Coordinates of C-alpha atoms and ligand atoms in Angstrom, one line a residue:
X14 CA 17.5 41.4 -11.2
X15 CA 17.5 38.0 -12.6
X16 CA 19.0 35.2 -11.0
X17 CA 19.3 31.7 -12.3
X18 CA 20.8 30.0 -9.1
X19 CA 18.5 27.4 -7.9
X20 CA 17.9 28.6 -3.6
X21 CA 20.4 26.5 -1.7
X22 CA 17.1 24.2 -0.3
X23 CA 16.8 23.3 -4.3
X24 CA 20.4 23.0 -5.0
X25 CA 20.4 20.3 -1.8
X26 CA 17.3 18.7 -2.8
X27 CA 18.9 18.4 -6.4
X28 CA 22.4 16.6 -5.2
X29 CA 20.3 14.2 -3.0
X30 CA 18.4 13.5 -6.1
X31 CA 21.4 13.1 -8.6
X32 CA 22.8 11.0 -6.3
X33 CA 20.0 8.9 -5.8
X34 CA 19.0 7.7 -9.7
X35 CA 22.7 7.3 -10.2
X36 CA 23.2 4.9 -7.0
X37 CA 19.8 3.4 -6.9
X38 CA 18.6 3.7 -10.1
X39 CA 20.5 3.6 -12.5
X40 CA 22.1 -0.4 -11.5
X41 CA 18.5 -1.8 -11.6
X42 CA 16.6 0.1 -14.1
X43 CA 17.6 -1.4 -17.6
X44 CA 16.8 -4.8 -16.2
X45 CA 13.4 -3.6 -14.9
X46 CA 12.7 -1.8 -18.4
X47 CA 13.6 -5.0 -20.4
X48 CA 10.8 -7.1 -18.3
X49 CA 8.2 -4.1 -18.3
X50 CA 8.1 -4.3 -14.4
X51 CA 7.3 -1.1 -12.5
X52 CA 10.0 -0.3 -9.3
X53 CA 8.2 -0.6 -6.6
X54 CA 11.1 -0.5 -4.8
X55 CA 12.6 2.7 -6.3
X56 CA 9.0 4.1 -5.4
X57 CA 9.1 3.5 -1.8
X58 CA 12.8 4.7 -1.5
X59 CA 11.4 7.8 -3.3
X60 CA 9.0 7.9 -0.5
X61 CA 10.7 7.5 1.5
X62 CA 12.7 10.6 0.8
X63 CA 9.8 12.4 1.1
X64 CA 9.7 13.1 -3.0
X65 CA 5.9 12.8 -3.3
X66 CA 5.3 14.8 -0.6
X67 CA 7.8 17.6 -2.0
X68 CA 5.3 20.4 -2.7
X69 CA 2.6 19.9 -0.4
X70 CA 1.9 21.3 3.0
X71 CA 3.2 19.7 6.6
X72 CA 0.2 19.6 7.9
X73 CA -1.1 16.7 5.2
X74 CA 2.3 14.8 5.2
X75 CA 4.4 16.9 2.4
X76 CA 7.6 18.3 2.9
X77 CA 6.4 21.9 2.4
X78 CA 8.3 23.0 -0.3
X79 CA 7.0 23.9 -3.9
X80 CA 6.4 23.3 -7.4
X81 CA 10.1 23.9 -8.6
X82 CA 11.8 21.6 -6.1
X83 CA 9.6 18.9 -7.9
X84 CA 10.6 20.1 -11.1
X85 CA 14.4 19.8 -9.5
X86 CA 13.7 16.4 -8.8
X87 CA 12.4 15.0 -12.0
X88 CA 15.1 16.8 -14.0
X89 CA 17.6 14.7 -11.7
X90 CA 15.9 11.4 -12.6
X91 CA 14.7 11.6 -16.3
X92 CA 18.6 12.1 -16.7
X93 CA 18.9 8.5 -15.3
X94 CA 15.5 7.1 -15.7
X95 CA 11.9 8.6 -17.6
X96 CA 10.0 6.0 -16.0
X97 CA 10.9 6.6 -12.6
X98 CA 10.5 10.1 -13.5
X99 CA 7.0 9.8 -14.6
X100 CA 6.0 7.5 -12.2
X101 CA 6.6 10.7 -9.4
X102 CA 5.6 13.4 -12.2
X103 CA 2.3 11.9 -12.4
X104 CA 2.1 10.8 -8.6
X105 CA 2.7 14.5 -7.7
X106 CA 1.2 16.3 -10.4
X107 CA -1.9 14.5 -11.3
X108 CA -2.4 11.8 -8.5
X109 CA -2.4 14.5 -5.6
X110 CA -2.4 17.7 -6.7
X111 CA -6.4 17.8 -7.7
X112 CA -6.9 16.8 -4.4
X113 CA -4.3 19.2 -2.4
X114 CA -6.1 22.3 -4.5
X115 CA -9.7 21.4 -4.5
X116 CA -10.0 18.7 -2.1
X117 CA -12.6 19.5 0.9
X118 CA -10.7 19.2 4.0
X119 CA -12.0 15.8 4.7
X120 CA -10.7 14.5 1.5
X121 CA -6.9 15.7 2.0
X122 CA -7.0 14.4 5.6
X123 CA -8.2 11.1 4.1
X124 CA -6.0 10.9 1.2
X125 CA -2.9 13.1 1.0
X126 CA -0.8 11.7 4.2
X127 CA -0.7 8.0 2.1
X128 CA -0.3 10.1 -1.3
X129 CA 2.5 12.4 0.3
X130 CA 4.9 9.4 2.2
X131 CA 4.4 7.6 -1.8
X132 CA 2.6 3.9 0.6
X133 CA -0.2 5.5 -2.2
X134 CA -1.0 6.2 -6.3
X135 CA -3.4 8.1 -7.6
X136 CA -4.4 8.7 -10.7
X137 CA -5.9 11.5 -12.9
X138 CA -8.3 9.8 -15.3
X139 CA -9.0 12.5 -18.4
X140 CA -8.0 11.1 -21.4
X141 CA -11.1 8.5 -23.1
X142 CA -10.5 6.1 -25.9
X143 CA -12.3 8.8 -28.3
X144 CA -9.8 11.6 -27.5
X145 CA -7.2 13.2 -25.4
X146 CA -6.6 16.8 -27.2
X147 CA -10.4 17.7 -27.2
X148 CA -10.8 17.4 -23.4
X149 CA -13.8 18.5 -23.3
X150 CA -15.4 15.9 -25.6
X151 CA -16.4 13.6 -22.5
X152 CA -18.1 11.3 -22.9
X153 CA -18.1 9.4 -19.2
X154 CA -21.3 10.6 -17.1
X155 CA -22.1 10.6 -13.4
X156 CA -25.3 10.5 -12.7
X157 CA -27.0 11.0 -9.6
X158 CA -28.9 8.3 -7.5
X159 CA -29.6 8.0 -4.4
X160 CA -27.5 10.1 -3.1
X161 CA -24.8 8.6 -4.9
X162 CA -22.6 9.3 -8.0
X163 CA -23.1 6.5 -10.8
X164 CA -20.5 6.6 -13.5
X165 CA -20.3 5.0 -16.8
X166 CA -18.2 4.8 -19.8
X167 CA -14.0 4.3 -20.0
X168 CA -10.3 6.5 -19.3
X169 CA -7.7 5.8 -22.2
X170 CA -3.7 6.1 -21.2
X171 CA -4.1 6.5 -17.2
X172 CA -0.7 6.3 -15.7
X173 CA -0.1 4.6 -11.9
X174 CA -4.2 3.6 -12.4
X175 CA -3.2 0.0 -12.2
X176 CA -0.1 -0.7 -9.7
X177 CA -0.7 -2.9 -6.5
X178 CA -0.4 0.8 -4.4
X179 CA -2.5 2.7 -6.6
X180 CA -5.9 3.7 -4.2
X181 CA -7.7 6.1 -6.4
X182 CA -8.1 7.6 -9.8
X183 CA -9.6 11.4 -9.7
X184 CA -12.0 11.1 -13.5
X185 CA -13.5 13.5 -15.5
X186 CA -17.0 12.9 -16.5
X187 CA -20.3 14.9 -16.9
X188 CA -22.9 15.4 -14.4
X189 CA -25.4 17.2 -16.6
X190 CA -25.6 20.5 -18.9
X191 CA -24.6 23.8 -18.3
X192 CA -27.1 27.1 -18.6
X193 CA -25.8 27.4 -22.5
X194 CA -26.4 23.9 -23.3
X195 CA -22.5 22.7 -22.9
X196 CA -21.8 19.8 -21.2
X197 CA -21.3 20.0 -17.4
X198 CA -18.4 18.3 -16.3
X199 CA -17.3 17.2 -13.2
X200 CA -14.3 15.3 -11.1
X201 CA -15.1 12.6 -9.1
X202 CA -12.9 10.6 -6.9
X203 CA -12.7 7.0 -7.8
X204 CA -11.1 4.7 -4.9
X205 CA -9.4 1.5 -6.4
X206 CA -11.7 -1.6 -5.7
X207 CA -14.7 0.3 -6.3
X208 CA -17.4 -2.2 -7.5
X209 CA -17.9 -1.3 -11.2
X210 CA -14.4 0.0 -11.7
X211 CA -12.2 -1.8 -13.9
X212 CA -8.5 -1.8 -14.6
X213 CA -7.4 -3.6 -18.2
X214 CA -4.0 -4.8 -18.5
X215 CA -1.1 -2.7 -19.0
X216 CA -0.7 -1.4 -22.7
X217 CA 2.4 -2.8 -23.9
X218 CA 4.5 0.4 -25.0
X219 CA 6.8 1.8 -27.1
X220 CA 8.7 3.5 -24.2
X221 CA 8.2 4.4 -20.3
X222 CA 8.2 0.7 -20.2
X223 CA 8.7 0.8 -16.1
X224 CA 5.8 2.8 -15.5
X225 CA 1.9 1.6 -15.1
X226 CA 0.0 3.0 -17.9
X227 CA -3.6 1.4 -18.1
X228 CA -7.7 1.8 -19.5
X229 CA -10.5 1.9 -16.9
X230 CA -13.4 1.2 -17.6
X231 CA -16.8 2.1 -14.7
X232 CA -20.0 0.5 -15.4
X233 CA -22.8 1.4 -13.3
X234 CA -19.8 2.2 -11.0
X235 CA -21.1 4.1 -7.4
X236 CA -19.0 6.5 -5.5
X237 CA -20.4 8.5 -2.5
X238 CA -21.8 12.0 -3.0
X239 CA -18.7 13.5 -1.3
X240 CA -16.1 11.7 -3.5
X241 CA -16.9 14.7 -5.7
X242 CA -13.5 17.0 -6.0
X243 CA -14.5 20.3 -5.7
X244 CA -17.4 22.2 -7.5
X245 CA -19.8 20.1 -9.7
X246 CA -19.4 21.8 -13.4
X247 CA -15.9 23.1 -12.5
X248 CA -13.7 19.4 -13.4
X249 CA -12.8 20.8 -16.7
X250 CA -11.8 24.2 -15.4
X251 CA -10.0 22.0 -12.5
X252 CA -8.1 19.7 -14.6
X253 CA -6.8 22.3 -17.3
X254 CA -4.7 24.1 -14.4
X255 CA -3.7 21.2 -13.4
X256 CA -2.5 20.6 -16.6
X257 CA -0.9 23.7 -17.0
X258 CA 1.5 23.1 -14.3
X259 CA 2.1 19.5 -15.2
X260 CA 3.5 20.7 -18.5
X261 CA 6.0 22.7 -16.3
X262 CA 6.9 19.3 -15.0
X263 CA 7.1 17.4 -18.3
X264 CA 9.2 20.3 -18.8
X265 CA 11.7 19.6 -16.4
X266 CA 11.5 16.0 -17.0
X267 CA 12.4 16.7 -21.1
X268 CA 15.2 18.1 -20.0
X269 CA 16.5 15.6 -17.7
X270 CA 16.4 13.4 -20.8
X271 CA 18.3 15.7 -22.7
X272 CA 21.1 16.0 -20.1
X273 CA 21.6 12.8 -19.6
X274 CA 21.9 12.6 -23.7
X275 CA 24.8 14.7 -23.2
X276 CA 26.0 13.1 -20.1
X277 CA 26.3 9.6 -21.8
X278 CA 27.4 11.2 -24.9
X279 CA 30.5 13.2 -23.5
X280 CA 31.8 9.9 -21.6
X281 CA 31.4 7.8 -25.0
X282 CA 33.1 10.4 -27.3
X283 CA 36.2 10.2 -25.0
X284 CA 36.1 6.5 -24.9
X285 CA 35.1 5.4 -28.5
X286 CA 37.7 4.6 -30.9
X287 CA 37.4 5.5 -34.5
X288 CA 40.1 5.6 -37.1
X289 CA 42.7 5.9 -34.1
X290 CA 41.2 8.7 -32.4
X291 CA 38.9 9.0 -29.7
X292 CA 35.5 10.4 -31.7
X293 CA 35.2 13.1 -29.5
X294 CA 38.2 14.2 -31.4
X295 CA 36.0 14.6 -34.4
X296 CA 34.5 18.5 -35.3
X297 CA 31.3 16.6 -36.4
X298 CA 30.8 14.8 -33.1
X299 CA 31.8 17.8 -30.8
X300 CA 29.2 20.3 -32.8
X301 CA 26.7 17.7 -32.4
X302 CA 27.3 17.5 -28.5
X303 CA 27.7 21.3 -28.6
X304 CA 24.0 21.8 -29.9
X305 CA 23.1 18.9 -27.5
X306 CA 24.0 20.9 -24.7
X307 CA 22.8 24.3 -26.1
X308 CA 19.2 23.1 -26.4
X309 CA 18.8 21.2 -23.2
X310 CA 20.7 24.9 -21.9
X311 CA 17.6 26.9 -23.3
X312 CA 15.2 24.4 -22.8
X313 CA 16.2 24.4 -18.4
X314 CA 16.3 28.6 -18.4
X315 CA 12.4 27.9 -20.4
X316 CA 11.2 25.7 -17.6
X317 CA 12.7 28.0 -14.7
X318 CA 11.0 30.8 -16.4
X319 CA 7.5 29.7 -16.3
X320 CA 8.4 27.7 -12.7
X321 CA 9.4 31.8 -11.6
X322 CA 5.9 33.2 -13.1
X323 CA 3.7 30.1 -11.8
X324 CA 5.6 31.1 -7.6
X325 CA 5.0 34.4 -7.9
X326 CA 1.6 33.7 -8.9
X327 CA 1.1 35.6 -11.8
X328 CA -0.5 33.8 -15.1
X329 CA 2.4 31.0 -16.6
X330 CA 0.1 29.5 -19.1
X331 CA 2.1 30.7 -22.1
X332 CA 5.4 30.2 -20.8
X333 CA 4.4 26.7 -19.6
X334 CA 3.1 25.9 -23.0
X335 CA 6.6 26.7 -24.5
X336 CA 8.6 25.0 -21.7
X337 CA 6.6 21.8 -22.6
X338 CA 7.0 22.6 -26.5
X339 CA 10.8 23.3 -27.0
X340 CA 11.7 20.8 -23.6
X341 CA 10.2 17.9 -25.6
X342 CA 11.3 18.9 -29.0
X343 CA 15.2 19.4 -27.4
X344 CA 14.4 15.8 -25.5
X345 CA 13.4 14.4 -28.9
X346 CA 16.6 15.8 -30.4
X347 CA 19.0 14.8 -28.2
X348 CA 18.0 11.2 -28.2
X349 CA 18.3 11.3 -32.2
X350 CA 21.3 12.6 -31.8
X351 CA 22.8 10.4 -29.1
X352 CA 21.6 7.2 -30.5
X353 CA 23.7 8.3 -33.6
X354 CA 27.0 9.2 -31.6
X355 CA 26.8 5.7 -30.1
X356 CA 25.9 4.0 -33.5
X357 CA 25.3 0.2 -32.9
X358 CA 25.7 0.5 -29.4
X359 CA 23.0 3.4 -29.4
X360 CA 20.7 0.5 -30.8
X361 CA 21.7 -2.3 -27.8
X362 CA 19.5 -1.3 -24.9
X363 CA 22.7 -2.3 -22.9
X364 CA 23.6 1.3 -23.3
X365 CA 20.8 3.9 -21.5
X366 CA 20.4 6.1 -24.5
X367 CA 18.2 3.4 -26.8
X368 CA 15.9 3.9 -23.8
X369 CA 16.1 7.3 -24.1
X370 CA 15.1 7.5 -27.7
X371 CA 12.1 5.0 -26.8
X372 CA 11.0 7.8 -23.8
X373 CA 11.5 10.7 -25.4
X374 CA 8.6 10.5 -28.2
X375 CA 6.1 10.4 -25.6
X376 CA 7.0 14.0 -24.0
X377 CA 6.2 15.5 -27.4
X378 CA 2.6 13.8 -27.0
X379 CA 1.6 13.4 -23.4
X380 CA -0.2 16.0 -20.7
X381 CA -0.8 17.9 -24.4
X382 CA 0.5 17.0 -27.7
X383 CA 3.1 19.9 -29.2
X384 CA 0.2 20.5 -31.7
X385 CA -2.1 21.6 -28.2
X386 CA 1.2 23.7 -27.1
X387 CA 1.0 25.6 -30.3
X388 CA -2.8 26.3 -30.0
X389 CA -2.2 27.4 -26.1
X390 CA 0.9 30.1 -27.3
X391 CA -1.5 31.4 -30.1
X392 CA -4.5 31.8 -28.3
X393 CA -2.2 33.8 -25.6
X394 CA -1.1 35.3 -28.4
X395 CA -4.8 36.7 -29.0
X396 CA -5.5 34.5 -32.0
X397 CA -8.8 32.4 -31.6
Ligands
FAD423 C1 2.1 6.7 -21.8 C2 0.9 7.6 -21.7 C3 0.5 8.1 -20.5 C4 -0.6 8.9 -20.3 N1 -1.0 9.3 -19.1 C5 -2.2 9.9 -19.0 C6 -2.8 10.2 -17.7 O1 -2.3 9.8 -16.7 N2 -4.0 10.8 -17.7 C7 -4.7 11.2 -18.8 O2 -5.8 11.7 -18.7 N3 -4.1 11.0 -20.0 C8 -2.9 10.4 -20.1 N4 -2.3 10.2 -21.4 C9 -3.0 10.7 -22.5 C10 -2.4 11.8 -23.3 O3 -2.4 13.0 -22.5 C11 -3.0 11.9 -24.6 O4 -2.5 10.8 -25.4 C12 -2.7 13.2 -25.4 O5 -3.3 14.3 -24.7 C13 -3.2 13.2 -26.8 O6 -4.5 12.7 -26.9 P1 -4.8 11.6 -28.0 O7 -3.9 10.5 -27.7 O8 -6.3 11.2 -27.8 O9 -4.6 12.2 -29.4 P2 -5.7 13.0 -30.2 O10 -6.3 14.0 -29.4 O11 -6.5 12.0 -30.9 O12 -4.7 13.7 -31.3 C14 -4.2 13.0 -32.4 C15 -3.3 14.0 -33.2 O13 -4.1 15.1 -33.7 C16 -3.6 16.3 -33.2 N5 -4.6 17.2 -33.0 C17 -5.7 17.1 -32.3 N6 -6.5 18.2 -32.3 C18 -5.8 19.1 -33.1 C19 -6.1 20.4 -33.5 N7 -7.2 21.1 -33.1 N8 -5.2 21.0 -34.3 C20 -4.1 20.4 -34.7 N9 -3.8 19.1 -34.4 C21 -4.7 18.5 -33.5 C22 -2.8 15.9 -32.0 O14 -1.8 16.9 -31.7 C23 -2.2 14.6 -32.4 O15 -1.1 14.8 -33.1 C24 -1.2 9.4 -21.5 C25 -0.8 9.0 -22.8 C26 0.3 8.1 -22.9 C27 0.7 7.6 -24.3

């Protein structure tokens, strides 16, 4: 039997949300977008809430519930806001996670109660200067001495790595070679403040203009032996599941975007006046909302799918790839689209859907560019 109802837990979880980013968000955000300022605010209300903590265990501060109520939650803000979005996306997803699954138990009792109540950032460090696609091309190393880990060399792109709450960033880097002569890579945990760990100034960006998005640099930068996140040689391994759920969240965040393309497009076709009619009066601006709608319809049942797979824990990796892939492209479309329905006004950032056409590129490039999605679906496809 297939049922689309969100549980009635998710269906609560998703009203709080809505009315959240449309009573707390929504009044601030433009202003904080304009000046590139990151809502710290917004972020402790969220942790306050107990968002951060959403899919994580009781016994390490979370609220105990699962992947999809995050997913619920992002949907609910990328309709207001992408930035705040991310910002808990990445918090969640990237920042915590690696710790919650591989963590020793030491670790998560160190780090996951500050992570979980959002007082915390952390960071997930993969992406170098060199390249983002080819993971695997590393070229940071950890070396051992003294019974430390020594790292050296620099993280492109790293979002919450530089906010004044931000305590760690988990990195990728290698630790040696492997039997066949591959490099061995390994995640290390990198606590803010570190001697030899450096945070540059933000990037100045095209969109997602709220959130922290920074380079780090380590030179000769020493960590304890047991900062190490889980099994040396495994990082890669570690950080490409990860990844596979995070695209089930960039997902759900795409589509947020797209709805609330439709959402501000539906008020403004009632009230705009064009040749003495309201526009939404007009076939060509009603098809254009229709197909609005339709994708950002398909693009939700794609994301629930793979969310369904990845709780029953069977393999999602191809139906997480093409939640990420058609969410982003139907993001991407609906902002086109909206910024056209408001014309000039689409341009103003006074209205929220010239911010939405600034986000929305991004979700086609970030936690895997649609070119990666492609290859994931064909090698699941058997092609190689
Ligand atoms: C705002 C922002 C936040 C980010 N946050 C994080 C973060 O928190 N942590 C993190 O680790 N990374 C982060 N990233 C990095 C992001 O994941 C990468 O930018 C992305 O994976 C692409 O890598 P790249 O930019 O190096 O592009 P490249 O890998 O250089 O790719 C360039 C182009 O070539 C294409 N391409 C590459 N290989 C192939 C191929 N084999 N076949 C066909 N086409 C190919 C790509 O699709 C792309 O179009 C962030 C990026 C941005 C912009």
């Amino acid at each position: 039997m297939i049922d689309f109802r969100l549980t009635e837990e998710h269906e609560a979880l998703r009203k709080t949300v809505e009315e959240f980013a449309r009573e707390e968000v929504a009044p601030v955000i433009g202003d904080l977008y304009e000046k590139a300022e990151f809502p710290y605010e917004i972020v402790a209300k969220m942790g306050r809430m107990g968002l951060f903590g959403l899919p994580f265990s009781e016994e390490y501060g979370g609220m105990g519930g699962d992947f999809l109520a995050v997913c619920v939650a992002l949907e609910e803000l990328a309709r207001v806001d992408s930035s705040v979005a991310i910002t808990l996306e990445a918090g969640v997803s990237l920042g915590a996670m690696p710790i919650y699954r591989f963590g020793t138990e030491e670790q998560k009792r160190e780090w996951l109660p500050r992570l979980c109540s959002g007082e915390m950032l952390g960071a997930f460090g993969l992406t170098e200067p060199g390249g983002g696609s080819d993971a695997g091309a590393t070229l940071t190393t950890a070396v051992e001495r003294d019974g430390d880990w020594v790292l050296n060399g620099s993280k492109a792109f790293i979002t919450n790595s530089g906010t004044k709450i931000t305590g760690l960033v988990t990195a990728t880097a290698v630790t040696g070679q492997t039997s066949d002569r591959r490099k061995e890579i390994s995640a290390i945990i990198v606590p803010s403040g570190t001697p030899g760990f450096s945070v540059s100034k933000s990037y100045s960006k095209v969109g997602w203009n709220s959130s922290d998005t920074h380079e780090l640099s380590f030179a000769d930068c020493q960590v304890p032996q047991e900062n190490l996140l889980g099994q040396r040689g495994r990082g890669y391994a570690q950080f490409l599941s990860i990844l596979d759920e995070g695209r089930i969240a960039i997902a759900a965040l795409s589509v947020g975007l797209g709805q609330g393309c439709v959402d501000e497009c539906v008020r403004y076709a009632h009230e705009r006046k064009a040749f003495g009619h309201a526009i939404g009066e007009y076939q060509a601006i009603q098809f254009k909302i229709a197909d609005m709608e339709a994708r950002v319809h398909t693009a939700r049942l794609a994301y629930y799918a793979a969310a369904a797979k990845m709780l029953r824990g069977e393999p999602f990796k191809k139906e997480a790839a093409i939640a990420k892939l058609v969410s982003s492209n139907a993001a991407m479309d609906n902002a086109r689209d909206a910024t056209q329905i408001f014309g000039g006004y689409g341009f103003m950032n006074e209205y929220p859907v010239g911010r939405f056409y600034r986000d929305a590129k991004i979700l086609e490039i970030g936690e895997g560019t649609s070119e990666v999605q492609r290859m994931l679906i064909a090698r699941e496809l058997g092609l190689r």
